[in-house]
mmCIF file of C-alpha atoms in Angstrom:
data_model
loop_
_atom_site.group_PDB
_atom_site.id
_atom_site.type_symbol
_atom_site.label_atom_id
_atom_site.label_comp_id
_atom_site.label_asym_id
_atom_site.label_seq_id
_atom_site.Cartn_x
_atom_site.Cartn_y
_atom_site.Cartn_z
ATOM 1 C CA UNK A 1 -1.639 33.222 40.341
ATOM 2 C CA UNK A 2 -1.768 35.325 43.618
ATOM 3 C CA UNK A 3 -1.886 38.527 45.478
ATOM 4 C CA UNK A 4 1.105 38.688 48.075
ATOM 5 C CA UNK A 5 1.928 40.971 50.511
ATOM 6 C CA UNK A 6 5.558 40.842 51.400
ATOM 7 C CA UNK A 7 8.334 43.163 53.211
ATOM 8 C CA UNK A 8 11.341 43.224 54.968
ATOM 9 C CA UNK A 9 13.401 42.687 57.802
ATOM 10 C CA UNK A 10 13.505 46.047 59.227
ATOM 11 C CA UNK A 11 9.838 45.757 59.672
ATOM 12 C CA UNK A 12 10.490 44.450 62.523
ATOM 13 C CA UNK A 13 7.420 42.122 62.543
ATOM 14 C CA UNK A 14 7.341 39.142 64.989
ATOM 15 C CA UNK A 15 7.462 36.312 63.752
ATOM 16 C CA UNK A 16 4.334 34.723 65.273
ATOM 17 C CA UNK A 17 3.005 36.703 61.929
ATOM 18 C CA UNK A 18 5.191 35.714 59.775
ATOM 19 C CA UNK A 19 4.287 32.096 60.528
ATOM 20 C CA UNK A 20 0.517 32.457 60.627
ATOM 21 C CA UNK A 21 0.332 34.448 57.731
ATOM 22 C CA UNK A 22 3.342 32.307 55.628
ATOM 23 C CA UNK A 23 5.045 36.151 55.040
ATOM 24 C CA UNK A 24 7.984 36.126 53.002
ATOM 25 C CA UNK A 25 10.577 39.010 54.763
ATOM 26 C CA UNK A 26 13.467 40.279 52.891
ATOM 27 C CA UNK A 27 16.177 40.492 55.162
ATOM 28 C CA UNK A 28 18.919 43.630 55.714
ATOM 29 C CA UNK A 29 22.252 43.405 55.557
ATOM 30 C CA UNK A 30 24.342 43.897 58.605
ATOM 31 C CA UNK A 31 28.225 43.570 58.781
ATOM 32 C CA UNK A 32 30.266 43.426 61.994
ATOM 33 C CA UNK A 33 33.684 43.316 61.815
ATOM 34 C CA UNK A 34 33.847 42.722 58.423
ATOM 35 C CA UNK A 35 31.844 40.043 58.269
ATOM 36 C CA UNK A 36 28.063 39.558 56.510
ATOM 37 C CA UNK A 37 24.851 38.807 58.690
ATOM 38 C CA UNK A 38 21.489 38.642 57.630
ATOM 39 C CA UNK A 39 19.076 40.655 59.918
ATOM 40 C CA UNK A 40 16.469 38.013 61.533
ATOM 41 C CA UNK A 41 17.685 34.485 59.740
ATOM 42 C CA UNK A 42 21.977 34.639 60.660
ATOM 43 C CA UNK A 43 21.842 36.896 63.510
ATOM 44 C CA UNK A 44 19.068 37.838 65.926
ATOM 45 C CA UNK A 45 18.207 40.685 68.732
ATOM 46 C CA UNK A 46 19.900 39.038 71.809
ATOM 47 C CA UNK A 47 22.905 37.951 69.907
ATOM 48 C CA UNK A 48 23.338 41.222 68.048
ATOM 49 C CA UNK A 49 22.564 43.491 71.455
ATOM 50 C CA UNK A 50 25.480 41.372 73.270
ATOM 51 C CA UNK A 51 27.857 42.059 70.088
ATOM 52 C CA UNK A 52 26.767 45.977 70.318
ATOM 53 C CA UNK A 53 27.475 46.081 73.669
ATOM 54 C CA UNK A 54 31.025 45.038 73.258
ATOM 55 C CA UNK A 55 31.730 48.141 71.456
ATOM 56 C CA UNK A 56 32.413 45.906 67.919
ATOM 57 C CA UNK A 57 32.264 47.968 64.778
ATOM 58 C CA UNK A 58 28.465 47.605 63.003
ATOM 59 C CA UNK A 59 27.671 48.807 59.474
ATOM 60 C CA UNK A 60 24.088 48.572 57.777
ATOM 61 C CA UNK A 61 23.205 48.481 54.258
ATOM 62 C CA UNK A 62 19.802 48.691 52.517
ATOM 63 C CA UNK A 63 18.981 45.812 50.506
ATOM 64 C CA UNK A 64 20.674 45.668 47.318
ATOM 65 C CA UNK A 65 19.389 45.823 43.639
ATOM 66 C CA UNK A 66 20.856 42.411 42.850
ATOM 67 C CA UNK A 67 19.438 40.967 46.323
ATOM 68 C CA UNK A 68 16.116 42.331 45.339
ATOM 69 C CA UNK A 69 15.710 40.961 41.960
ATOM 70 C CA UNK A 70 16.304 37.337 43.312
ATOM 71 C CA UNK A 71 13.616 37.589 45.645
ATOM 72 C CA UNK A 72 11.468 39.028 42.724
ATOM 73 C CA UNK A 73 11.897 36.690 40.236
ATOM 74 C CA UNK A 74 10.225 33.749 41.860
ATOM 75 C CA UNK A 75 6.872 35.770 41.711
ATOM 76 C CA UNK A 76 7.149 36.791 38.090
ATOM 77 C CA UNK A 77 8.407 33.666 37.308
ATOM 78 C CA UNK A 78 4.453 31.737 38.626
ATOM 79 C CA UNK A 79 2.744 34.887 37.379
ATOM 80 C CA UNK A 80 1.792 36.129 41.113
ATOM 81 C CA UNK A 81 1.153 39.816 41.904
ATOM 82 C CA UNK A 82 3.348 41.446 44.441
ATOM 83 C CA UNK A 83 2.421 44.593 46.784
ATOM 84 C CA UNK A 84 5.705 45.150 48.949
ATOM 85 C CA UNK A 85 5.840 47.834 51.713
ATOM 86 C CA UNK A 86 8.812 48.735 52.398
ATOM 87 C CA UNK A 87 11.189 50.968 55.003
ATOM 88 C CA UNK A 88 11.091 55.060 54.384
ATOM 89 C CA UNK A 89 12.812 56.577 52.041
ATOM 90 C CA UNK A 90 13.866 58.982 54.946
ATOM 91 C CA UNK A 91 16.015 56.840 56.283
ATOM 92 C CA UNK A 92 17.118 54.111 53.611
ATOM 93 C CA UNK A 93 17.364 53.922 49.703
ATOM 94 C CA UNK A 94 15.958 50.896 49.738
ATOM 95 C CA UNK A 95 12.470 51.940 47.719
ATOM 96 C CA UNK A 96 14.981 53.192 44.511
ATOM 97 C CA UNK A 97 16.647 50.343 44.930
ATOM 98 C CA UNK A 98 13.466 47.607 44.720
ATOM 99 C CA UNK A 99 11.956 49.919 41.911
ATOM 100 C CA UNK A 100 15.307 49.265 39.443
ATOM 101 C CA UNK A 101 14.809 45.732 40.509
ATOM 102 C CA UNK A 102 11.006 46.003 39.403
ATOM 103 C CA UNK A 103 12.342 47.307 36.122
ATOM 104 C CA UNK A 104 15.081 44.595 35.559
ATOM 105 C CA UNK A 105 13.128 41.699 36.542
ATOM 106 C CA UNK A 106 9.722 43.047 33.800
ATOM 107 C CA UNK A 107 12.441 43.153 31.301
ATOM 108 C CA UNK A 108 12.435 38.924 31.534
ATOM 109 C CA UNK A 109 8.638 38.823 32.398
ATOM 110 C CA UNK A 110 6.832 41.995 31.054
ATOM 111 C CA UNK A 111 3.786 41.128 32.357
ATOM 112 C CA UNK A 112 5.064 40.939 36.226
ATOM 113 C CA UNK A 113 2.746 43.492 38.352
ATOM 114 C CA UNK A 114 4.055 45.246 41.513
ATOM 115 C CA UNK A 115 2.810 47.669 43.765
ATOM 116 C CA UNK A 116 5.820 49.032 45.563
ATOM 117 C CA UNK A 117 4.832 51.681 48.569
ATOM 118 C CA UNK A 118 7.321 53.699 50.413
ATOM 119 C CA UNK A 119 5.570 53.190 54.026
ATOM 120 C CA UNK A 120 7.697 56.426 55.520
ATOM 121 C CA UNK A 121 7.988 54.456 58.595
ATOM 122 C CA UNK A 122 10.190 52.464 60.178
ATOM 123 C CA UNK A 123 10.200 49.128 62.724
ATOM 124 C CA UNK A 124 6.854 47.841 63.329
ATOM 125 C CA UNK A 125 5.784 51.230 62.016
ATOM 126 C CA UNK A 126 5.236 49.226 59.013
ATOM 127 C CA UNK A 127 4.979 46.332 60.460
ATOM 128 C CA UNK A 128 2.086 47.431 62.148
ATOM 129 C CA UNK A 129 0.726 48.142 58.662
ATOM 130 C CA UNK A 130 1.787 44.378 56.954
ATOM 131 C CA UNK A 131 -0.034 42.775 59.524
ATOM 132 C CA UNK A 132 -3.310 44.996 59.349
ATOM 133 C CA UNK A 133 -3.375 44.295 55.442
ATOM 134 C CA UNK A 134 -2.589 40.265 55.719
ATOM 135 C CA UNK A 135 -5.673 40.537 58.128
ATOM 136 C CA UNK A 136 -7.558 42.430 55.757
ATOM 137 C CA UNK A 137 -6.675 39.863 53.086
ATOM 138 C CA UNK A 138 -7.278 37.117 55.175
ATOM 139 C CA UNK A 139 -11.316 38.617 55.589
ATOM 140 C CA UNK A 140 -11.601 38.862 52.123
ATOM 141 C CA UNK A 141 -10.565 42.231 51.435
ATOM 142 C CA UNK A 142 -10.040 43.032 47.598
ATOM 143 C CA UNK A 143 -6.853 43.837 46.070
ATOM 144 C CA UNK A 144 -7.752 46.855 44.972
ATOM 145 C CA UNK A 145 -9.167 47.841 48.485
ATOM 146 C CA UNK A 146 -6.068 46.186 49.979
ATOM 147 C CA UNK A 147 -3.584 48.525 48.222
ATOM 148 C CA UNK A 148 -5.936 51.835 48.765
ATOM 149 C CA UNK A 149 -5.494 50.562 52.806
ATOM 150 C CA UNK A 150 -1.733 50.376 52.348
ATOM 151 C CA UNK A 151 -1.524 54.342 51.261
ATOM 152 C CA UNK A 152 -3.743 55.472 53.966
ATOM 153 C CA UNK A 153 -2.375 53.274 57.012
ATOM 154 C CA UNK A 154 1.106 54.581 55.791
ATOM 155 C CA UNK A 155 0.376 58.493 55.946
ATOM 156 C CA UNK A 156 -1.702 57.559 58.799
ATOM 157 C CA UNK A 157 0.602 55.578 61.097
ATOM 158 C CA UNK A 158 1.994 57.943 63.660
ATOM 159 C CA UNK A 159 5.805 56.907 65.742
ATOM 160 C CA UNK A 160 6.342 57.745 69.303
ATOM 161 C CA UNK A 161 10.183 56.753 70.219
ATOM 162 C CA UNK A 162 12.665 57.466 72.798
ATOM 163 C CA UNK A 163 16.282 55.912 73.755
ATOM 164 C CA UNK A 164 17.674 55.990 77.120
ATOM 165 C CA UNK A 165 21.168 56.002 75.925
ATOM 166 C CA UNK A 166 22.390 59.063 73.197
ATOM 167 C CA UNK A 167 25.772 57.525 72.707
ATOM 168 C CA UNK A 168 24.310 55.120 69.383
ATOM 169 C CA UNK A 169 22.061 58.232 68.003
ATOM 170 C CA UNK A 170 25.253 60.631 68.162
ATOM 171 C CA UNK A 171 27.766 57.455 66.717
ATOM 172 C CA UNK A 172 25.490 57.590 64.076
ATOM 173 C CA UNK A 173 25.268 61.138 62.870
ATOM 174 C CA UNK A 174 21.600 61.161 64.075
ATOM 175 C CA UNK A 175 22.355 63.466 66.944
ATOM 176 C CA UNK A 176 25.273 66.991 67.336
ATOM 177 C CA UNK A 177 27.280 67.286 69.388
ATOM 178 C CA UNK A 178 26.353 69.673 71.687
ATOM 179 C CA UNK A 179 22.763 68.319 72.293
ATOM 180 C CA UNK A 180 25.044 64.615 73.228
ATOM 181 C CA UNK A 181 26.735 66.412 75.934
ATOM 182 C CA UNK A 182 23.946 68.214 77.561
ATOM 183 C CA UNK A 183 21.847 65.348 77.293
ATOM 184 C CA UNK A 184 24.606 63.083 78.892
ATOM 185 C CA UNK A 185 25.044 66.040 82.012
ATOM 186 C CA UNK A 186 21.878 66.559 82.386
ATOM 187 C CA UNK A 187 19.755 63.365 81.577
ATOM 188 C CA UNK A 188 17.800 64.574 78.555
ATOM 189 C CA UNK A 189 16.060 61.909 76.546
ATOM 190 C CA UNK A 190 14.858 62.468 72.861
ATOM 191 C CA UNK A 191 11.332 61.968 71.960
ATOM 192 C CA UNK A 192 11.381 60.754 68.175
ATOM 193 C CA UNK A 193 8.828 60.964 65.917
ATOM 194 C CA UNK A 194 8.785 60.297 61.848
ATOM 195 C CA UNK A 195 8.152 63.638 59.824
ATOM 196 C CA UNK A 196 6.154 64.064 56.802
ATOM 197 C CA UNK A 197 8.948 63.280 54.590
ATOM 198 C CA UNK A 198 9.166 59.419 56.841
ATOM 199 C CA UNK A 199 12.760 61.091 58.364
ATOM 200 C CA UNK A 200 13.788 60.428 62.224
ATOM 201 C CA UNK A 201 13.100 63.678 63.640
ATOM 202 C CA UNK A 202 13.774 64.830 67.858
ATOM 203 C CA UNK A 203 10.215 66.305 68.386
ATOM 204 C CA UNK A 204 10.772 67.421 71.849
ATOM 205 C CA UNK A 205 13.521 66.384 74.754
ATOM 206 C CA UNK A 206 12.439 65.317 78.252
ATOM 207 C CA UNK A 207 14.345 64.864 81.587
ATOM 208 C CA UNK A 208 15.181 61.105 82.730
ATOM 209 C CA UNK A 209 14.161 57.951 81.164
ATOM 210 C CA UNK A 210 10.827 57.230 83.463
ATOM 211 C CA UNK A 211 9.624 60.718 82.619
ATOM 212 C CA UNK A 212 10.468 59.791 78.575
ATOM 213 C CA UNK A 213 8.617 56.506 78.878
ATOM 214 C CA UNK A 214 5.349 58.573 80.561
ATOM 215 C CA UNK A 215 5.467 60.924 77.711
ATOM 216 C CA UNK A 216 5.352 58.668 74.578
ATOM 217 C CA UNK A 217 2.473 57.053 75.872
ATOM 218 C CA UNK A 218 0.998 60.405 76.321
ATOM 219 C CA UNK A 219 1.344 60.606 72.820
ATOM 220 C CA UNK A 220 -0.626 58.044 72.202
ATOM 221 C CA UNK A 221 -3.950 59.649 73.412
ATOM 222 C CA UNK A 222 -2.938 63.126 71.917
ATOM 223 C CA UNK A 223 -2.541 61.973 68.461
ATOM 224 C CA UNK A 224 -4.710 58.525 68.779
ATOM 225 C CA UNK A 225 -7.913 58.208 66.855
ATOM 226 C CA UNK A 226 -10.346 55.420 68.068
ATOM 227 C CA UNK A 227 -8.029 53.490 70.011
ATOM 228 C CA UNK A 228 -10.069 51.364 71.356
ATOM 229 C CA UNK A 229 -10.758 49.699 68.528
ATOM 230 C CA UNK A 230 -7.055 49.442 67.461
ATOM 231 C CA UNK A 231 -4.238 47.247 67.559
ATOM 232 C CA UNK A 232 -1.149 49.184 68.292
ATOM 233 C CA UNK A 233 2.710 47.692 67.995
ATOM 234 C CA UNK A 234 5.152 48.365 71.165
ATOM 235 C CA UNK A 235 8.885 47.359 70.277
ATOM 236 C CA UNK A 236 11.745 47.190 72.645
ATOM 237 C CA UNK A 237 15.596 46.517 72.233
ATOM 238 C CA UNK A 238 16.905 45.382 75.598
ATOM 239 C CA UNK A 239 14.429 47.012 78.329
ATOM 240 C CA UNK A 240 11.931 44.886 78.916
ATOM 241 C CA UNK A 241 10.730 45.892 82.228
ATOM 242 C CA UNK A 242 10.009 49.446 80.505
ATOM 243 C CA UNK A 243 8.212 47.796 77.612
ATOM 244 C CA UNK A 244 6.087 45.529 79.817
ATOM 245 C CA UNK A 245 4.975 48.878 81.933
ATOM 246 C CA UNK A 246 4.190 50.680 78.417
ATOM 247 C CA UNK A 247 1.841 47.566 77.275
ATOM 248 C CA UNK A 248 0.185 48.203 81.086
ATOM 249 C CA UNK A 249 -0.388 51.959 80.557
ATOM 250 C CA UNK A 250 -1.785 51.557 77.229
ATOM 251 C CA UNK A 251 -4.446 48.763 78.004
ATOM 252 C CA UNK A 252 -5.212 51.017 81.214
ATOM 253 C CA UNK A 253 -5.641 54.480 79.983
ATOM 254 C CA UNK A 254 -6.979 53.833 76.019
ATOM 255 C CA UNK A 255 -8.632 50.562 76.233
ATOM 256 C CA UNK A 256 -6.544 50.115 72.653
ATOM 257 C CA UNK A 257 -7.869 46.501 71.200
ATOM 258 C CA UNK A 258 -4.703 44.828 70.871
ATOM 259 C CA UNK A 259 -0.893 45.015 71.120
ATOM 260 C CA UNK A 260 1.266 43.999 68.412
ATOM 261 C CA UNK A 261 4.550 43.173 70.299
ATOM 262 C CA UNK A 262 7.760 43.649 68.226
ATOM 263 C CA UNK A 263 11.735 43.180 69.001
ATOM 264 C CA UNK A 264 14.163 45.979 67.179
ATOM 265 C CA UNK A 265 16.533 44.126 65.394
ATOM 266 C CA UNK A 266 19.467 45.077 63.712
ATOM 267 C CA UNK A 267 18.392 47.659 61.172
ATOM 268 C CA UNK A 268 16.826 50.058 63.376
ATOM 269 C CA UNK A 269 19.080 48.623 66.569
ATOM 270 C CA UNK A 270 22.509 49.591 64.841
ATOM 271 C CA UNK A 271 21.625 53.277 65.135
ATOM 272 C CA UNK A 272 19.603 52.895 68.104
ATOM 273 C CA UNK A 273 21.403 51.191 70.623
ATOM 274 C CA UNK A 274 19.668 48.290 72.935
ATOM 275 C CA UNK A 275 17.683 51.077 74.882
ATOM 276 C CA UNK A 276 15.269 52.474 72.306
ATOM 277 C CA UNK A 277 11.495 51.973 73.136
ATOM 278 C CA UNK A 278 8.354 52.862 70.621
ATOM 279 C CA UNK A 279 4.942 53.164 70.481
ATOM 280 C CA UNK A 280 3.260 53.338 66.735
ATOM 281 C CA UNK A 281 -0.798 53.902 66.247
ATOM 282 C CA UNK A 282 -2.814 55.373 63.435
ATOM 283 C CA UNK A 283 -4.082 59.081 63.428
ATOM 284 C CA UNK A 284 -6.875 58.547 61.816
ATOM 285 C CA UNK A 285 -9.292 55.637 61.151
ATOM 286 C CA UNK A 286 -11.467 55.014 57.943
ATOM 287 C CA UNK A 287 -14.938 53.210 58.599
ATOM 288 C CA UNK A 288 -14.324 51.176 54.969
ATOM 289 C CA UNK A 289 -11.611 49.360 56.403
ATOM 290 C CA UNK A 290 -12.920 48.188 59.671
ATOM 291 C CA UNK A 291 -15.032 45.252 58.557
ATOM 292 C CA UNK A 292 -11.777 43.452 57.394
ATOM 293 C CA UNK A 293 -10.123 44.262 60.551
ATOM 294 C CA UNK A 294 -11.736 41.827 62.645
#
């Protein structure tokens, strides 16, 4: 029997984790032109940015009942215990749909426990939080202290996001029309936060994409608690160049401990386009956590 902390795909979580840590990710479904691709194992971030980019037509789906229950099973089936964080409710069904798996896969093994946590985040907004609780486990951090850290990191864990390009955000029903065309005229980029209820939300607009990049790291010392003695995430489509100057602001102004470094894949990419950049750090620290954090 074990205690295993799994999640998925849209996590966003690089995959120098997943191999250190042995972390099983669920992956999304994406379908382009008809045809089925799993996010991060049949199609990856450079291939699917090209395939974007050539205007093909891109559908994502949350991970299915059925698809869930298979990658349950094998855990009742030894007797493990599972805690899963998975990608908001405020943007994907895809907590309802792991909970009905949950309840199929207990009728075969009624003593199967699983801790399933709607993280209200999204990208290495909870990927962030996977990592900081494998580390936790890793130092020896109880289950039951384990779990408590998974609620507080998640309605701690704070998203600062902007896209240089509207054109995905307004394909996708994320952004009106109006706001589209006066951002396109007059170079307004969105600065996107997660609300309370884990929903993409345009906090505030700002004019041209250098001027968008300065004030999401901004963010970061306005809503940061003790950063410098946190690891952060940074994520990045296609602009590198703006993500490497992001990682060099951060380390110069907050003195944050570390940089989790994450790709956008499909999931969040799809809706995004190739230009979206974020920033994701916790609100608020708790000192009963920190001595697993090292």
């Amino acid at each position: 029997m074990a205690f295993c902390i799994i999640t998925d795909s849209a996590s966003d979580i690089p995959d120098d984790i997943k191999q250190k840590y042995n972390l099983y990710v669920m992956p999304t479904l994406v379908t382009i032109n008809g045809v089925d691709y799993f996010d991060g194992e049949s199609i990856f971030p450079d291939e699917f940015y090209k395939i974007q980019a050539d205007g093909n037509d891109i559908k994502t789906y949350h991970i299915t009942q059925s698809m869930f229950e298979i990658s349950f099973r094998p855990y009742a089936c030894r007797g493990d215990e599972v805690l899963y964080i998975c990608f908001s409710t405020g943007v994907a069904d895809t907590f309802y749909a792991a909970n009905q798996a949950y309840d199929r896969v207990r009728e075969e093994y009624p003593d199967f426990k699983m801790t399933i946590i709607d993280s209200k985040c999204a990208s290495v907004g909870y990927g962030l939080i996977v990592e900081r609780l494998l580390r936790m486990q890793k130092n020896g951090a109880s289950k039951a202290l384990i779990i408590e850290a998974a609620y507080f990191f998640c309605e701690h864990m704070e998203h600062a996001v902007t896209v240089s390009e509207l054109d995905y955000l307004f394909r996708g029903g994320r952004l009106k029309q109006a706001p589209f065309l006066l951002g396109s005229i007059f170079d307004i980029k969105p600065i996107i936060i997660m609300d309370e209820k884990g929903a993409l939300k345009v906090s505030e607009k700002v004019r041209g994409w250098e001027n968008a990049q300065k004030r999401i790291i901004k963010m970061v010392g306005e809503k940061g608690k003790n950063l410098e003695n946190q690891v952060i995430s940074v994520c990045y489509g296609r602009e590198k160049e703006a993500f490497d100057y992001i990682i060099e602001q951060l380390q110069k102004k907050y003195h944050v401990r570390g940089i989790l470094k994450g790709r956008v894949g499909c999931a969040i990419g799809a809706h995004t386009g190739p230009s979206i950049l974020g920033i994701v750090f916790l609100n608020e620290t708790n000192d009963k956590f920190e001595p697993y954090l090292i």
